[in-house]
Amino acid sequence: MGDDVLTLVEARLASTFGEPAGRAAVTFLGTERIEVLRFTESAADGSALVRYATLGMSYRPMNDPLAAVADPVRGPRAELVLTVKGGRDEVLRPLAVLAASPQVEGLVVAPGASLDIGEPLWPDAPFSAVLVAEPGGLVEDLELDAPADPVRFLPLLPMTANEAAYKRVHGAASLQERWLRHGTDLRDPARRTVPLDD
């Protein structure tokens, strides 16, 4: 089923963002191949908006690492989407690492979760962690034949170290409310930490 799922996922991404402008593949020992597709469009201010979407994370469902037997069909499936003004192609490998984490570490990636790669998302980036946002806004869920769960396309919102610390204490909703209140452009690769003490 896995290859058929990825064919459908790529078609959904292409119908949403257009044909990919580039792609890169990363393989980790003992895991399925993860690709990262690059889509380019123009933002409202005329700058280039680059969307990076993983392809391969949904090959198999994410299973609870404590489960005695991994279900090959049922369980949440997802791909990750990161949007960066101007693009930062050095983010391809970190994104692939995050997409491989369910296979490598047994993680179930869900909205509200924090993912930290332990190093900048790209050279000199002020972010090493991302907040997993709610799906459906950028790319519609991809329904699969029952009993398989749909593939959800999870946006990633880069967090500075201070924002990640704030989120751990106060929760994802509180951090997102601050971003909204201050009009934070989460696609800006050089943005500063949102005010956290007002």
mmCIF file of C-alpha atoms in Angstrom:
data_model
loop_
_atom_site.group_PDB
_atom_site.id
_atom_site.type_symbol
_atom_site.label_atom_id
_atom_site.label_comp_id
_atom_site.label_asym_id
_atom_site.label_seq_id
_atom_site.Cartn_x
_atom_site.Cartn_y
_atom_site.Cartn_z
ATOM 1 C CA MET A 1 0.000 0.000 0.000
ATOM 2 C CA GLY A 2 2.884 2.348 0.798
ATOM 3 C CA ASP A 3 3.960 3.161 -2.768
ATOM 4 C CA ASP A 4 0.344 3.764 -3.807
ATOM 5 C CA VAL A 5 -0.074 6.169 -0.888
ATOM 6 C CA LEU A 6 3.010 8.158 -1.887
ATOM 7 C CA THR A 7 1.767 8.444 -5.477
ATOM 8 C CA LEU A 8 -1.507 9.897 -4.191
ATOM 9 C CA VAL A 9 0.329 12.201 -1.758
ATOM 10 C CA GLU A 10 2.545 13.610 -4.508
ATOM 11 C CA ALA A 11 -0.503 14.182 -6.724
ATOM 12 C CA ARG A 12 -2.277 16.044 -3.877
ATOM 13 C CA LEU A 13 0.771 18.258 -3.288
ATOM 14 C CA ALA A 14 1.118 19.020 -7.013
ATOM 15 C CA SER A 15 -2.578 19.878 -7.333
ATOM 16 C CA THR A 16 -2.227 22.271 -4.382
ATOM 17 C CA PHE A 17 1.147 23.932 -5.044
ATOM 18 C CA GLY A 18 1.868 23.141 -8.724
ATOM 19 C CA GLU A 19 4.661 20.975 -10.040
ATOM 20 C CA PRO A 20 7.707 20.787 -7.738
ATOM 21 C CA ALA A 21 10.652 23.010 -8.657
ATOM 22 C CA GLY A 22 13.077 20.538 -7.121
ATOM 23 C CA ARG A 23 13.381 17.445 -4.960
ATOM 24 C CA ALA A 24 15.985 15.756 -2.822
ATOM 25 C CA ALA A 25 16.056 12.253 -1.352
ATOM 26 C CA VAL A 26 17.554 11.164 1.964
ATOM 27 C CA THR A 27 17.809 7.588 3.206
ATOM 28 C CA PHE A 28 18.534 6.684 6.811
ATOM 29 C CA LEU A 29 19.707 3.227 7.836
ATOM 30 C CA GLY A 30 16.746 0.942 8.402
ATOM 31 C CA THR A 31 14.094 3.385 7.134
ATOM 32 C CA GLU A 32 12.137 4.025 3.968
ATOM 33 C CA ARG A 33 13.468 6.727 1.654
ATOM 34 C CA ILE A 34 12.290 10.255 2.470
ATOM 35 C CA GLU A 35 12.054 12.862 -0.271
ATOM 36 C CA VAL A 36 11.592 16.598 0.207
ATOM 37 C CA LEU A 37 9.799 18.424 -2.594
ATOM 38 C CA ARG A 38 10.352 22.142 -3.215
ATOM 39 C CA PHE A 39 7.518 24.349 -4.475
ATOM 40 C CA THR A 40 7.925 28.046 -5.328
ATOM 41 C CA GLU A 41 5.294 30.773 -5.593
ATOM 42 C CA SER A 42 5.134 34.543 -5.244
ATOM 43 C CA ALA A 43 4.081 36.069 -1.929
ATOM 44 C CA ALA A 44 1.757 39.074 -1.745
ATOM 45 C CA ASP A 45 4.754 41.400 -1.221
ATOM 46 C CA GLY A 46 6.471 40.092 -4.366
ATOM 47 C CA SER A 47 9.024 37.929 -2.579
ATOM 48 C CA ALA A 48 9.452 34.252 -3.407
ATOM 49 C CA LEU A 49 7.611 31.886 -1.110
ATOM 50 C CA VAL A 50 9.156 28.422 -0.943
ATOM 51 C CA ARG A 51 7.237 25.475 0.449
ATOM 52 C CA TYR A 52 9.090 22.304 1.401
ATOM 53 C CA ALA A 53 6.955 19.171 1.700
ATOM 54 C CA THR A 54 8.111 15.729 2.775
ATOM 55 C CA LEU A 55 7.192 12.632 0.781
ATOM 56 C CA GLY A 56 7.693 9.276 2.451
ATOM 57 C CA MET A 57 6.652 9.830 6.054
ATOM 58 C CA SER A 58 3.150 8.534 5.188
ATOM 59 C CA TYR A 59 4.497 5.310 3.607
ATOM 60 C CA ARG A 60 3.331 3.496 6.722
ATOM 61 C CA PRO A 61 1.147 4.596 9.641
ATOM 62 C CA MET A 62 2.660 5.945 12.845
ATOM 63 C CA ASN A 63 2.188 3.462 15.673
ATOM 64 C CA ASP A 64 2.368 3.763 19.424
ATOM 65 C CA PRO A 65 5.878 2.545 20.334
ATOM 66 C CA LEU A 66 4.370 0.711 23.324
ATOM 67 C CA ALA A 67 2.046 -1.343 21.107
ATOM 68 C CA ALA A 68 2.931 -5.042 21.040
ATOM 69 C CA VAL A 69 2.438 -5.257 17.264
ATOM 70 C CA ALA A 70 2.586 -2.420 14.753
ATOM 71 C CA ASP A 71 -0.587 -2.223 12.651
ATOM 72 C CA PRO A 72 0.476 -2.011 8.965
ATOM 73 C CA VAL A 73 -2.749 -0.267 7.880
ATOM 74 C CA ARG A 74 -4.430 1.580 10.746
ATOM 75 C CA GLY A 75 -2.857 4.549 12.502
ATOM 76 C CA PRO A 76 -2.193 8.202 11.739
ATOM 77 C CA ARG A 77 -0.282 9.078 8.562
ATOM 78 C CA ALA A 78 1.268 12.467 7.896
ATOM 79 C CA GLU A 79 3.632 14.538 5.804
ATOM 80 C CA LEU A 80 5.316 17.781 6.891
ATOM 81 C CA VAL A 81 5.140 21.195 5.178
ATOM 82 C CA LEU A 82 7.464 24.128 5.933
ATOM 83 C CA THR A 83 7.104 27.546 4.278
ATOM 84 C CA VAL A 84 10.068 29.950 4.124
ATOM 85 C CA LYS A 85 10.254 33.327 2.398
ATOM 86 C CA GLY A 86 13.109 33.250 -0.097
ATOM 87 C CA GLY A 87 13.743 29.581 0.677
ATOM 88 C CA ARG A 88 16.557 27.899 2.600
ATOM 89 C CA ASP A 89 17.461 24.680 0.818
ATOM 90 C CA GLU A 90 19.809 23.655 3.650
ATOM 91 C CA VAL A 91 16.607 22.738 5.522
ATOM 92 C CA LEU A 92 16.084 19.679 3.287
ATOM 93 C CA ARG A 93 18.071 17.255 5.462
ATOM 94 C CA PRO A 94 16.669 18.489 8.825
ATOM 95 C CA LEU A 95 13.157 18.119 7.375
ATOM 96 C CA ALA A 96 13.933 14.576 6.251
ATOM 97 C CA VAL A 97 15.251 13.805 9.750
ATOM 98 C CA LEU A 98 11.970 15.002 11.268
ATOM 99 C CA ALA A 99 9.939 13.014 8.720
ATOM 100 C CA ALA A 100 11.922 9.854 9.540
ATOM 101 C CA SER A 101 11.442 10.253 13.317
ATOM 102 C CA PRO A 102 8.313 8.031 13.489
ATOM 103 C CA GLN A 103 10.300 5.154 11.929
ATOM 104 C CA VAL A 104 13.562 5.849 13.780
ATOM 105 C CA GLU A 105 12.290 6.889 17.224
ATOM 106 C CA GLY A 106 8.739 5.563 17.278
ATOM 107 C CA LEU A 107 7.270 9.067 17.552
ATOM 108 C CA VAL A 108 3.659 9.806 16.699
ATOM 109 C CA VAL A 109 3.807 13.349 15.289
ATOM 110 C CA ALA A 110 0.602 15.290 16.005
ATOM 111 C CA PRO A 111 -0.583 18.924 16.120
ATOM 112 C CA GLY A 112 0.683 20.783 19.175
ATOM 113 C CA ALA A 113 3.896 18.762 19.375
ATOM 114 C CA SER A 114 7.368 20.298 19.424
ATOM 115 C CA LEU A 115 10.106 18.750 17.304
ATOM 116 C CA ASP A 116 13.718 19.747 17.966
ATOM 117 C CA ILE A 117 16.605 18.691 15.761
ATOM 118 C CA GLY A 118 19.237 20.020 18.168
ATOM 119 C CA GLU A 119 20.908 22.282 15.604
ATOM 120 C CA PRO A 120 19.808 25.257 13.469
ATOM 121 C CA LEU A 121 17.290 24.410 10.750
ATOM 122 C CA TRP A 122 19.766 26.018 8.321
ATOM 123 C CA PRO A 123 23.114 27.768 8.879
ATOM 124 C CA ASP A 124 22.722 30.760 11.235
ATOM 125 C CA ALA A 125 18.978 30.147 11.608
ATOM 126 C CA PRO A 126 17.536 31.374 14.925
ATOM 127 C CA PHE A 127 15.405 28.192 15.021
ATOM 128 C CA SER A 128 16.258 24.608 15.939
ATOM 129 C CA ALA A 129 12.715 23.548 16.850
ATOM 130 C CA VAL A 130 9.323 23.641 15.162
ATOM 131 C CA LEU A 131 5.752 23.604 16.400
ATOM 132 C CA VAL A 132 3.486 21.159 14.577
ATOM 133 C CA ALA A 133 0.346 23.081 13.570
ATOM 134 C CA GLU A 134 -3.166 21.899 12.721
ATOM 135 C CA PRO A 135 -3.596 20.351 9.256
ATOM 136 C CA GLY A 136 -6.122 21.305 6.603
ATOM 137 C CA GLY A 137 -5.273 24.965 6.087
ATOM 138 C CA LEU A 138 -2.623 24.573 3.390
ATOM 139 C CA VAL A 139 -3.312 21.104 2.012
ATOM 140 C CA GLU A 140 -6.526 19.137 2.465
ATOM 141 C CA ASP A 141 -6.344 15.762 4.180
ATOM 142 C CA LEU A 142 -5.966 12.882 1.721
ATOM 143 C CA GLU A 143 -8.603 10.218 2.320
ATOM 144 C CA LEU A 144 -7.455 6.619 1.832
ATOM 145 C CA ASP A 145 -9.490 3.452 1.397
ATOM 146 C CA ALA A 146 -10.871 2.112 4.681
ATOM 147 C CA PRO A 147 -9.662 1.018 7.151
ATOM 148 C CA ALA A 148 -6.580 3.231 6.563
ATOM 149 C CA ASP A 149 -6.510 6.655 8.232
ATOM 150 C CA PRO A 150 -6.226 9.745 6.008
ATOM 151 C CA VAL A 151 -2.872 11.390 5.312
ATOM 152 C CA ARG A 152 -2.687 14.746 7.092
ATOM 153 C CA PHE A 153 -0.349 17.496 5.911
ATOM 154 C CA LEU A 154 1.094 19.106 9.048
ATOM 155 C CA PRO A 155 2.491 22.664 8.785
ATOM 156 C CA LEU A 156 5.698 23.278 10.740
ATOM 157 C CA LEU A 157 6.131 26.648 12.471
ATOM 158 C CA PRO A 158 9.767 27.457 13.363
ATOM 159 C CA MET A 159 10.348 28.412 17.012
ATOM 160 C CA THR A 160 13.264 30.260 18.573
ATOM 161 C CA ALA A 161 14.800 28.728 21.704
ATOM 162 C CA ASN A 162 12.885 31.172 23.937
ATOM 163 C CA GLU A 163 9.611 30.425 22.152
ATOM 164 C CA ALA A 164 10.189 26.682 22.518
ATOM 165 C CA ALA A 165 10.825 27.151 26.245
ATOM 166 C CA TYR A 166 7.672 29.287 26.564
ATOM 167 C CA LYS A 167 5.645 26.642 24.728
ATOM 168 C CA ARG A 168 6.866 23.903 27.099
ATOM 169 C CA VAL A 169 5.545 25.883 30.077
ATOM 170 C CA HIS A 170 2.432 27.577 28.674
ATOM 171 C CA GLY A 171 1.387 25.312 25.799
ATOM 172 C CA ALA A 172 1.064 25.619 22.040
ATOM 173 C CA ALA A 173 -2.195 27.605 22.073
ATOM 174 C CA SER A 174 -0.691 30.362 24.232
ATOM 175 C CA LEU A 175 2.357 30.716 21.977
ATOM 176 C CA GLN A 176 0.208 30.790 18.838
ATOM 177 C CA GLU A 177 -2.002 33.453 20.404
ATOM 178 C CA ARG A 178 1.095 35.629 20.982
ATOM 179 C CA TRP A 179 2.232 35.140 17.394
ATOM 180 C CA LEU A 180 -1.229 36.182 16.212
ATOM 181 C CA ARG A 181 -1.471 39.176 18.546
ATOM 182 C CA HIS A 182 1.899 40.546 17.392
ATOM 183 C CA GLY A 183 1.324 39.817 13.694
ATOM 184 C CA THR A 184 4.367 37.526 13.548
ATOM 185 C CA ASP A 185 5.332 36.423 10.038
ATOM 186 C CA LEU A 186 6.248 32.804 10.726
ATOM 187 C CA ARG A 187 7.603 32.445 7.173
ATOM 188 C CA ASP A 188 10.321 35.077 7.781
ATOM 189 C CA PRO A 189 13.656 33.200 8.051
ATOM 190 C CA ALA A 190 15.261 36.014 10.073
ATOM 191 C CA ARG A 191 12.417 36.985 12.398
ATOM 192 C CA ARG A 192 13.015 37.689 16.060
ATOM 193 C CA THR A 193 11.416 36.046 19.082
ATOM 194 C CA VAL A 194 7.882 37.269 19.691
ATOM 195 C CA PRO A 195 7.537 39.322 22.929
ATOM 196 C CA LEU A 196 6.901 36.805 25.711
ATOM 197 C CA ASP A 197 6.536 38.989 28.787
ATOM 198 C CA ASP A 198 3.792 41.471 27.871
#
